[in-house]
């Protein structure tokens, strides 16, 4: 009993406090987003805010269970948890329930579970287990490939469920690999590919090919080093040209129509306020109408009259903007930044490489969700349907983020035991 008490004393209460602050603010935001004056009790189980209260209550139970489990459980069963999650993802493809075009749910009676949410912390555990069990050298191609398989295997199954947003979250693990020694050149390379993708869509493949060729000629004329490696320059030119052609093909033949339209609206290639651009347009109106201090709790007109679809889930942030204004949105952003910074600080003080790697995975996943979700609501990213952690309505989402974070809090509470 004395050992358990000492471990509980080592819990990082800053992380715990930030978690509950965000979860409670999220609950109030869900209440405001779908408020029904005929069922005004925030605990009314017939409304989403009542169900969110249930999810928060059950999350507290999960927290106590995690804090009571021996830390060795997570290291010993990391691969088992990961394997079980992969089986659930396969099961969804076979017998899953389709919601909003995505076959991502397993229906159990009146309860629906979304395995793709839980796959995030399972993948984080498996990656931490693999990297902590070897002498990390991410210049070794075999290690990079094995890490990539662990990271992207769940992503493939999730993509097949037609849940592109959740599948893209797994790219955030590249930040974990970068912390463990993966070359930063790959991050720069990824950024350049994304830039090339955007520019090709904006100006066309022919213009991009001519531009790239001109840049190559200038480099050849101005840099002696490039002239000495003319074959390498030509090889790069061919690869870039092939990539430009593949962008055009993928955009026209692989992406679904609504995905193409969302990208075109985001890049300003098309205006569609009544179709693909409707959600973002209404979200911007809601956030902008909040002004410096907002309209007040339950006073949001965009919210009250349901102008913004999915306002209690993917677009929950615009509720904060309308009712609490710039002050409210800034507070939410600052709390998330404090949470992310604190997670990184705690990760760096770990004496176990398993805990450190897992901690960076937590920060990477939360950062991706936080940044992309808010960018979606203000028109800086395409609408890909991912929740705002601890805010968006939904049991699977809240449970998965709770488990993700509190496994790390549990790991941190053990760090002094390693002395």
Tab-separated table of C-alpha atoms in Angstrom:
chain	number	residue	atom	x	y	z
A	1	UNK	CA	0.000	0.000	0.000
A	2	UNK	CA	2.887	2.350	0.821
A	3	UNK	CA	4.375	1.823	-2.666
A	4	UNK	CA	1.074	2.631	-4.386
A	5	UNK	CA	0.619	5.799	-2.293
A	6	UNK	CA	4.128	6.994	-3.134
A	7	UNK	CA	3.498	6.438	-6.830
A	8	UNK	CA	0.234	8.408	-6.658
A	9	UNK	CA	2.122	11.252	-4.996
A	10	UNK	CA	4.419	11.417	-8.013
A	11	UNK	CA	1.558	12.078	-10.417
A	12	UNK	CA	2.120	15.267	-12.410
A	13	UNK	CA	-0.789	17.380	-11.207
A	14	UNK	CA	-0.150	20.061	-13.825
A	15	UNK	CA	-1.075	17.568	-16.544
A	16	UNK	CA	-4.044	16.315	-14.538
A	17	UNK	CA	-5.282	19.874	-13.935
A	18	UNK	CA	-4.941	20.864	-17.591
A	19	UNK	CA	-6.796	17.713	-18.649
A	20	UNK	CA	-9.778	18.411	-16.390
A	21	UNK	CA	-9.830	22.112	-17.307
A	22	UNK	CA	-10.058	21.266	-21.007
A	23	UNK	CA	-12.562	18.430	-20.490
A	24	UNK	CA	-14.898	20.622	-18.406
A	25	UNK	CA	-14.626	23.525	-20.876
A	26	UNK	CA	-15.412	21.059	-23.640
A	27	UNK	CA	-18.470	19.813	-21.763
A	28	UNK	CA	-19.760	23.388	-21.383
A	29	UNK	CA	-19.137	23.967	-25.094
A	30	UNK	CA	-21.104	20.839	-26.066
A	31	UNK	CA	-23.913	22.062	-23.798
A	32	UNK	CA	-23.920	25.433	-25.567
A	33	UNK	CA	-23.654	23.908	-29.061
A	34	UNK	CA	-26.745	21.686	-28.779
A	35	UNK	CA	-28.638	23.381	-25.934
A	36	UNK	CA	-32.316	22.452	-25.776
A	37	UNK	CA	-34.367	24.736	-23.464
A	38	UNK	CA	-36.939	21.971	-23.022
A	39	UNK	CA	-34.210	19.729	-21.592
A	40	UNK	CA	-32.031	22.316	-19.881
A	41	UNK	CA	-30.416	20.000	-17.327
A	42	UNK	CA	-26.791	19.495	-18.260
A	43	UNK	CA	-27.130	15.895	-17.042
A	44	UNK	CA	-30.121	15.075	-19.289
A	45	UNK	CA	-29.186	11.731	-20.888
A	46	UNK	CA	-31.540	12.388	-23.772
A	47	UNK	CA	-29.238	15.160	-25.010
A	48	UNK	CA	-25.605	15.136	-26.110
A	49	UNK	CA	-24.451	17.163	-23.115
A	50	UNK	CA	-25.910	14.574	-20.753
A	51	UNK	CA	-24.133	11.796	-22.617
A	52	UNK	CA	-20.896	13.821	-22.563
A	53	UNK	CA	-21.244	14.002	-18.773
A	54	UNK	CA	-21.449	10.203	-18.788
A	55	UNK	CA	-18.316	9.965	-20.963
A	56	UNK	CA	-16.440	12.275	-18.579
A	57	UNK	CA	-17.586	10.226	-15.577
A	58	UNK	CA	-16.491	6.963	-17.167
A	59	UNK	CA	-13.211	8.615	-18.170
A	60	UNK	CA	-12.547	9.306	-14.488
A	61	UNK	CA	-13.051	5.592	-13.821
A	62	UNK	CA	-10.577	4.799	-16.620
A	63	UNK	CA	-8.094	7.208	-15.034
A	64	UNK	CA	-8.243	5.404	-11.687
A	65	UNK	CA	-7.857	2.022	-13.398
A	66	UNK	CA	-4.791	3.233	-15.323
A	67	UNK	CA	-3.201	4.735	-12.198
A	68	UNK	CA	-3.691	1.450	-10.323
A	69	UNK	CA	-2.203	-0.755	-13.063
A	70	UNK	CA	1.443	-1.680	-12.734
A	71	UNK	CA	3.549	0.231	-15.244
A	72	UNK	CA	5.114	-3.038	-16.441
A	73	UNK	CA	1.744	-3.984	-17.928
A	74	UNK	CA	2.125	-1.369	-20.655
A	75	UNK	CA	5.651	-2.428	-21.590
A	76	UNK	CA	4.854	-6.151	-21.459
A	77	UNK	CA	1.572	-6.016	-23.385
A	78	UNK	CA	2.312	-3.186	-25.839
A	79	UNK	CA	2.398	-5.512	-28.864
A	80	UNK	CA	-0.649	-7.463	-27.632
A	81	UNK	CA	-2.696	-4.244	-27.320
A	82	UNK	CA	-1.478	-3.159	-30.761
A	83	UNK	CA	-2.366	-6.520	-32.332
A	84	UNK	CA	-5.816	-6.548	-30.744
A	85	UNK	CA	-6.465	-3.062	-32.092
A	86	UNK	CA	-5.472	-4.132	-35.612
A	87	UNK	CA	-7.937	-7.025	-35.368
A	88	UNK	CA	-10.674	-4.568	-34.352
A	89	UNK	CA	-9.845	-2.370	-37.345
A	90	UNK	CA	-10.183	-5.408	-39.627
A	91	UNK	CA	-13.458	-6.348	-37.906
A	92	UNK	CA	-14.828	-2.866	-38.649
A	93	UNK	CA	-14.240	-3.422	-42.372
A	94	UNK	CA	-16.223	-6.655	-42.190
A	95	UNK	CA	-19.121	-5.820	-39.876
A	96	UNK	CA	-18.791	-2.126	-39.125
A	97	UNK	CA	-21.571	0.429	-39.093
A	98	UNK	CA	-21.381	3.298	-41.581
A	99	UNK	CA	-21.812	6.808	-40.182
A	100	UNK	CA	-21.503	9.955	-42.349
A	101	UNK	CA	-19.889	7.972	-45.166
A	102	UNK	CA	-17.226	6.310	-42.975
A	103	UNK	CA	-17.436	2.652	-41.983
A	104	UNK	CA	-15.629	3.229	-38.686
A	105	UNK	CA	-17.989	2.006	-35.972
A	106	UNK	CA	-18.738	-1.269	-34.233
A	107	UNK	CA	-22.296	-1.363	-32.918
A	108	UNK	CA	-22.841	-3.182	-29.611
A	109	UNK	CA	-26.509	-2.828	-28.692
A	110	UNK	CA	-27.212	0.904	-28.373
A	111	UNK	CA	-23.513	1.643	-27.926
A	112	UNK	CA	-21.155	2.407	-30.834
A	113	UNK	CA	-17.362	2.111	-30.537
A	114	UNK	CA	-14.830	3.646	-32.931
A	115	UNK	CA	-11.659	1.472	-32.873
A	116	UNK	CA	-9.674	3.980	-34.964
A	117	UNK	CA	-9.610	6.309	-31.947
A	118	UNK	CA	-8.038	3.675	-29.698
A	119	UNK	CA	-5.543	2.639	-32.382
A	120	UNK	CA	-3.622	5.867	-31.722
A	121	UNK	CA	-2.455	5.034	-28.213
A	122	UNK	CA	-1.981	1.361	-29.190
A	123	UNK	CA	0.329	2.400	-32.034
A	124	UNK	CA	2.151	4.755	-29.687
A	125	UNK	CA	2.753	1.900	-27.231
A	126	UNK	CA	3.996	-0.442	-29.985
A	127	UNK	CA	6.353	2.168	-31.461
A	128	UNK	CA	7.752	3.005	-28.019
A	129	UNK	CA	8.221	-0.708	-27.306
A	130	UNK	CA	10.076	-1.317	-30.583
A	131	UNK	CA	12.363	1.725	-30.422
A	132	UNK	CA	13.187	1.222	-26.733
A	133	UNK	CA	14.114	-2.445	-27.314
A	134	UNK	CA	16.862	-1.664	-29.849
A	135	UNK	CA	19.921	0.520	-30.119
A	136	UNK	CA	18.194	3.352	-31.953
A	137	UNK	CA	19.866	4.305	-35.206
A	138	UNK	CA	17.335	5.816	-37.581
A	139	UNK	CA	19.972	6.072	-40.283
A	140	UNK	CA	19.508	2.306	-40.507
A	141	UNK	CA	16.974	1.718	-43.287
A	142	UNK	CA	15.667	-1.466	-41.638
A	143	UNK	CA	14.782	0.403	-38.449
A	144	UNK	CA	13.012	3.133	-40.396
A	145	UNK	CA	11.010	0.574	-42.403
A	146	UNK	CA	9.997	-1.399	-39.316
A	147	UNK	CA	8.976	1.794	-37.529
A	148	UNK	CA	7.035	2.845	-40.627
A	149	UNK	CA	5.160	-0.473	-40.724
A	150	UNK	CA	4.161	-0.113	-37.049
A	151	UNK	CA	2.988	3.456	-37.639
A	152	UNK	CA	1.150	3.101	-40.938
A	153	UNK	CA	-0.406	-0.381	-40.710
A	154	UNK	CA	-3.388	0.978	-38.706
A	155	UNK	CA	-3.529	3.994	-41.008
A	156	UNK	CA	-4.093	1.754	-44.045
A	157	UNK	CA	-7.056	-0.022	-42.424
A	158	UNK	CA	-8.522	3.315	-41.285
A	159	UNK	CA	-8.141	4.736	-44.787
A	160	UNK	CA	-10.062	1.726	-46.135
A	161	UNK	CA	-12.860	2.668	-43.721
A	162	UNK	CA	-13.089	5.961	-45.654
A	163	UNK	CA	-11.926	7.907	-42.596
A	164	UNK	CA	-9.169	9.951	-44.225
A	165	UNK	CA	-8.808	12.416	-41.340
A	166	UNK	CA	-8.029	9.747	-38.744
A	167	UNK	CA	-5.656	8.022	-41.179
A	168	UNK	CA	-3.638	11.215	-41.635
A	169	UNK	CA	-3.069	11.526	-37.864
A	170	UNK	CA	-0.402	8.811	-38.080
A	171	UNK	CA	1.922	11.136	-39.981
A	172	UNK	CA	2.351	12.971	-36.655
A	173	UNK	CA	4.556	10.091	-35.445
A	174	UNK	CA	7.283	11.392	-37.762
A	175	UNK	CA	7.932	14.004	-35.053
A	176	UNK	CA	8.643	11.153	-32.620
A	177	UNK	CA	11.134	9.614	-35.054
A	178	UNK	CA	12.738	13.050	-35.515
A	179	UNK	CA	13.269	13.342	-31.739
A	180	UNK	CA	14.932	9.921	-31.769
A	181	UNK	CA	17.397	10.830	-34.518
A	182	UNK	CA	15.501	10.663	-37.813
A	183	UNK	CA	17.060	13.123	-40.271
A	184	UNK	CA	15.438	16.544	-40.394
A	185	UNK	CA	16.039	16.493	-44.154
A	186	UNK	CA	13.011	14.226	-44.472
A	187	UNK	CA	10.822	16.828	-42.757
A	188	UNK	CA	12.099	19.473	-45.174
A	189	UNK	CA	11.536	17.048	-48.045
A	190	UNK	CA	7.968	16.434	-46.896
A	191	UNK	CA	7.319	20.177	-46.676
A	192	UNK	CA	8.665	20.693	-50.213
A	193	UNK	CA	6.437	17.906	-51.551
A	194	UNK	CA	3.399	19.509	-49.905
A	195	UNK	CA	4.370	22.885	-51.386
A	196	UNK	CA	4.829	21.300	-54.812
A	197	UNK	CA	1.398	19.660	-54.500
A	198	UNK	CA	-0.292	22.990	-53.718
A	199	UNK	CA	1.525	24.953	-56.420
A	200	UNK	CA	0.751	22.307	-59.042
A	201	UNK	CA	-2.955	22.533	-58.268
A	202	UNK	CA	-2.862	26.342	-58.339
A	203	UNK	CA	-0.848	26.974	-61.514
A	204	UNK	CA	-1.134	23.690	-63.433
A	205	UNK	CA	1.333	20.921	-64.203
A	206	UNK	CA	2.750	22.485	-67.383
A	207	UNK	CA	3.629	25.754	-65.635
A	208	UNK	CA	5.202	23.844	-62.745
A	209	UNK	CA	7.279	21.671	-65.078
A	210	UNK	CA	8.619	24.765	-66.877
A	211	UNK	CA	9.330	26.477	-63.532
A	212	UNK	CA	11.207	23.468	-62.145
A	213	UNK	CA	13.217	23.167	-65.369
A	214	UNK	CA	14.193	26.863	-65.195
A	215	UNK	CA	15.267	26.484	-61.550
A	216	UNK	CA	17.381	23.469	-62.528
A	217	UNK	CA	19.070	25.474	-65.335
A	218	UNK	CA	19.831	28.357	-62.951
A	219	UNK	CA	21.346	25.985	-60.399
A	220	UNK	CA	23.456	24.407	-63.149
A	221	UNK	CA	24.761	27.784	-64.330
A	222	UNK	CA	25.368	29.347	-60.914
A	223	UNK	CA	26.706	26.466	-58.803
A	224	UNK	CA	29.873	24.546	-59.657
A	225	UNK	CA	28.906	21.753	-57.289
A	226	UNK	CA	25.723	21.166	-59.264
A	227	UNK	CA	27.625	21.109	-62.571
A	228	UNK	CA	29.845	18.366	-61.204
A	229	UNK	CA	26.752	16.309	-60.306
A	230	UNK	CA	24.771	16.787	-63.512
A	231	UNK	CA	23.468	13.193	-63.426
A	232	UNK	CA	22.063	13.687	-59.921
A	233	UNK	CA	20.392	16.927	-61.040
A	234	UNK	CA	18.804	15.169	-64.020
A	235	UNK	CA	17.613	12.305	-61.805
A	236	UNK	CA	16.000	14.758	-59.382
A	237	UNK	CA	14.419	16.613	-62.304
A	238	UNK	CA	12.891	13.378	-63.625
A	239	UNK	CA	11.564	12.432	-60.171
A	240	UNK	CA	10.051	15.872	-59.599
A	241	UNK	CA	8.459	15.766	-63.053
A	242	UNK	CA	6.984	12.357	-62.313
A	243	UNK	CA	5.640	13.609	-58.992
A	244	UNK	CA	3.980	16.596	-60.688
A	245	UNK	CA	2.225	14.302	-63.170
A	246	UNK	CA	1.182	11.965	-60.337
A	247	UNK	CA	-0.394	14.903	-58.467
A	248	UNK	CA	-2.645	15.640	-61.414
A	249	UNK	CA	-3.568	11.961	-61.802
A	250	UNK	CA	-4.211	11.430	-58.082
A	251	UNK	CA	-6.320	14.564	-57.790
A	252	UNK	CA	-8.514	13.614	-60.726
A	253	UNK	CA	-8.746	9.841	-60.277
A	254	UNK	CA	-8.082	8.883	-56.645
A	255	UNK	CA	-9.598	11.635	-54.501
A	256	UNK	CA	-13.358	11.552	-54.072
A	257	UNK	CA	-15.397	14.446	-55.428
A	258	UNK	CA	-16.098	16.024	-52.037
A	259	UNK	CA	-12.391	15.799	-51.120
A	260	UNK	CA	-11.396	17.554	-54.366
A	261	UNK	CA	-13.982	20.260	-53.791
A	262	UNK	CA	-12.789	20.899	-50.225
A	263	UNK	CA	-9.184	21.314	-51.398
A	264	UNK	CA	-10.259	23.634	-54.227
A	265	UNK	CA	-12.302	25.749	-51.806
A	266	UNK	CA	-9.404	25.908	-49.341
A	267	UNK	CA	-6.936	27.015	-52.031
A	268	UNK	CA	-9.363	29.618	-53.384
A	269	UNK	CA	-9.781	27.799	-56.693
A	270	UNK	CA	-13.527	27.602	-56.173
A	271	UNK	CA	-16.147	29.407	-54.072
A	272	UNK	CA	-18.880	27.145	-52.745
A	273	UNK	CA	-20.621	28.695	-49.754
A	274	UNK	CA	-23.671	26.484	-50.187
A	275	UNK	CA	-21.770	23.224	-50.654
A	276	UNK	CA	-18.286	22.150	-49.575
A	277	UNK	CA	-17.417	25.593	-48.226
A	278	UNK	CA	-20.617	26.008	-46.203
A	279	UNK	CA	-19.325	24.657	-42.877
A	280	UNK	CA	-16.164	26.741	-42.877
A	281	UNK	CA	-17.971	29.884	-44.052
A	282	UNK	CA	-20.544	29.613	-41.256
A	283	UNK	CA	-17.794	28.774	-38.760
A	284	UNK	CA	-15.888	31.937	-39.698
A	285	UNK	CA	-19.075	33.988	-39.312
A	286	UNK	CA	-19.643	32.467	-35.854
A	287	UNK	CA	-16.080	33.069	-34.656
A	288	UNK	CA	-15.933	36.569	-36.143
A	289	UNK	CA	-19.267	37.576	-34.618
A	290	UNK	CA	-17.923	36.819	-31.149
A	291	UNK	CA	-15.700	39.881	-31.169
A	292	UNK	CA	-13.250	40.465	-28.279
A	293	UNK	CA	-15.319	38.968	-25.435
A	294	UNK	CA	-18.125	37.021	-27.141
A	295	UNK	CA	-21.915	37.150	-27.007
A	296	UNK	CA	-22.150	35.308	-23.712
A	297	UNK	CA	-22.910	31.752	-22.624
A	298	UNK	CA	-25.887	30.279	-24.549
A	299	UNK	CA	-26.277	33.556	-26.464
A	300	UNK	CA	-24.671	32.527	-29.760
A	301	UNK	CA	-27.095	33.022	-32.648
A	302	UNK	CA	-25.103	30.942	-35.153
A	303	UNK	CA	-25.053	28.190	-32.540
A	304	UNK	CA	-28.656	28.575	-31.429
A	305	UNK	CA	-30.066	28.359	-34.949
A	306	UNK	CA	-27.830	25.474	-36.063
A	307	UNK	CA	-26.092	27.325	-38.888
A	308	UNK	CA	-22.889	25.314	-38.419
A	309	UNK	CA	-23.244	21.536	-39.005
A	310	UNK	CA	-21.316	19.217	-36.667
A	311	UNK	CA	-20.931	22.075	-34.204
A	312	UNK	CA	-20.698	19.799	-31.166
A	313	UNK	CA	-18.045	17.596	-32.791
A	314	UNK	CA	-15.623	18.760	-35.512
A	315	UNK	CA	-16.602	22.447	-35.306
A	316	UNK	CA	-16.860	22.805	-31.522
A	317	UNK	CA	-14.198	25.540	-31.552
A	318	UNK	CA	-16.527	28.005	-33.315
A	319	UNK	CA	-18.935	27.734	-30.362
A	320	UNK	CA	-16.126	28.976	-28.119
A	321	UNK	CA	-15.386	31.797	-30.569
A	322	UNK	CA	-18.976	32.992	-30.824
A	323	UNK	CA	-19.913	32.841	-27.150
A	324	UNK	CA	-16.571	33.768	-25.541
A	325	UNK	CA	-14.900	35.738	-28.320
A	326	UNK	CA	-11.184	36.244	-28.814
A	327	UNK	CA	-10.652	35.996	-25.049
A	328	UNK	CA	-12.199	32.524	-24.958
A	329	UNK	CA	-10.449	31.159	-28.043
A	330	UNK	CA	-7.103	32.538	-26.839
A	331	UNK	CA	-7.647	30.858	-23.462
A	332	UNK	CA	-8.335	27.498	-25.122
A	333	UNK	CA	-5.285	27.801	-27.388
A	334	UNK	CA	-3.050	28.798	-24.456
A	335	UNK	CA	-4.283	25.855	-22.354
A	336	UNK	CA	-3.520	23.446	-25.196
A	337	UNK	CA	-0.064	24.974	-25.678
A	338	UNK	CA	0.609	24.679	-21.935
A	339	UNK	CA	-0.487	21.035	-22.095
A	340	UNK	CA	1.794	20.265	-25.055
A	341	UNK	CA	4.779	22.085	-23.541
A	342	UNK	CA	4.254	20.323	-20.213
A	343	UNK	CA	4.079	16.912	-21.911
A	344	UNK	CA	7.406	17.585	-23.683
A	345	UNK	CA	9.034	18.781	-20.442
A	346	UNK	CA	7.812	15.663	-18.643
A	347	UNK	CA	8.914	13.436	-21.548
A	348	UNK	CA	12.439	14.872	-21.409
A	349	UNK	CA	12.808	14.092	-17.695
A	350	UNK	CA	12.064	10.386	-18.179
A	351	UNK	CA	14.771	7.878	-17.265
A	352	UNK	CA	13.180	5.230	-19.474
A	353	UNK	CA	13.452	5.536	-23.252
A	354	UNK	CA	10.081	3.743	-23.522
A	355	UNK	CA	8.384	6.471	-21.468
A	356	UNK	CA	10.173	9.286	-23.306
A	357	UNK	CA	9.226	7.963	-26.742
A	358	UNK	CA	5.638	7.362	-25.648
A	359	UNK	CA	5.463	10.902	-24.219
A	360	UNK	CA	6.566	12.438	-27.496
A	361	UNK	CA	3.926	10.324	-29.241
A	362	UNK	CA	1.261	11.787	-26.937
A	363	UNK	CA	2.443	15.324	-27.721
A	364	UNK	CA	2.551	14.630	-31.474
A	365	UNK	CA	-0.968	13.161	-31.645
A	366	UNK	CA	-2.509	15.938	-29.532
A	367	UNK	CA	-0.656	18.625	-31.507
A	368	UNK	CA	-1.911	17.237	-34.827
A	369	UNK	CA	-5.521	17.115	-33.622
A	370	UNK	CA	-5.386	20.524	-31.939
A	371	UNK	CA	-3.708	22.365	-34.808
A	372	UNK	CA	-5.618	20.767	-37.692
A	373	UNK	CA	-9.027	20.982	-36.008
A	374	UNK	CA	-8.668	24.679	-35.228
A	375	UNK	CA	-7.161	25.323	-38.678
A	376	UNK	CA	-10.244	23.624	-40.181
A	377	UNK	CA	-12.649	25.907	-38.350
A	378	UNK	CA	-10.870	29.075	-39.510
A	379	UNK	CA	-10.343	27.948	-43.106
A	380	UNK	CA	-6.596	27.259	-42.984
A	381	UNK	CA	-6.871	23.486	-43.526
A	382	UNK	CA	-9.277	21.260	-45.465
A	383	UNK	CA	-12.176	19.784	-43.525
A	384	UNK	CA	-10.988	16.241	-42.770
A	385	UNK	CA	-13.207	15.446	-39.816
A	386	UNK	CA	-10.996	15.064	-36.755
A	387	UNK	CA	-12.094	16.009	-33.218
A	388	UNK	CA	-10.654	18.657	-30.920
A	389	UNK	CA	-9.154	16.674	-28.000
A	390	UNK	CA	-11.228	16.722	-24.783
A	391	UNK	CA	-13.695	19.196	-26.380
A	392	UNK	CA	-15.541	17.453	-29.195
A	393	UNK	CA	-18.584	15.368	-28.312
A	394	UNK	CA	-18.091	11.593	-28.341
A	395	UNK	CA	-17.255	8.745	-25.995
A	396	UNK	CA	-14.655	6.977	-28.159
A	397	UNK	CA	-12.779	10.224	-28.736
A	398	UNK	CA	-12.738	11.313	-25.079
A	399	UNK	CA	-11.856	7.852	-23.800
A	400	UNK	CA	-9.011	7.394	-26.266
A	401	UNK	CA	-7.430	10.786	-25.494
A	402	UNK	CA	-7.867	10.145	-21.762
A	403	UNK	CA	-6.167	6.741	-21.971
A	404	UNK	CA	-3.445	8.169	-24.231
A	405	UNK	CA	-2.571	10.937	-21.763
A	406	UNK	CA	-2.972	9.075	-18.475
A	407	UNK	CA	-0.849	6.120	-19.541
A	408	UNK	CA	1.938	8.690	-19.890
A	409	UNK	CA	1.082	10.272	-16.536
A	410	UNK	CA	1.291	6.788	-15.020
A	411	UNK	CA	4.669	6.193	-16.683
A	412	UNK	CA	5.966	9.489	-15.328
A	413	UNK	CA	4.855	8.622	-11.801
A	414	UNK	CA	7.221	5.627	-11.966
A	415	UNK	CA	10.304	7.582	-13.017
A	416	UNK	CA	11.615	7.910	-9.462
A	417	UNK	CA	11.321	4.148	-9.020
A	418	UNK	CA	14.092	3.794	-11.631
A	419	UNK	CA	16.678	5.531	-9.425
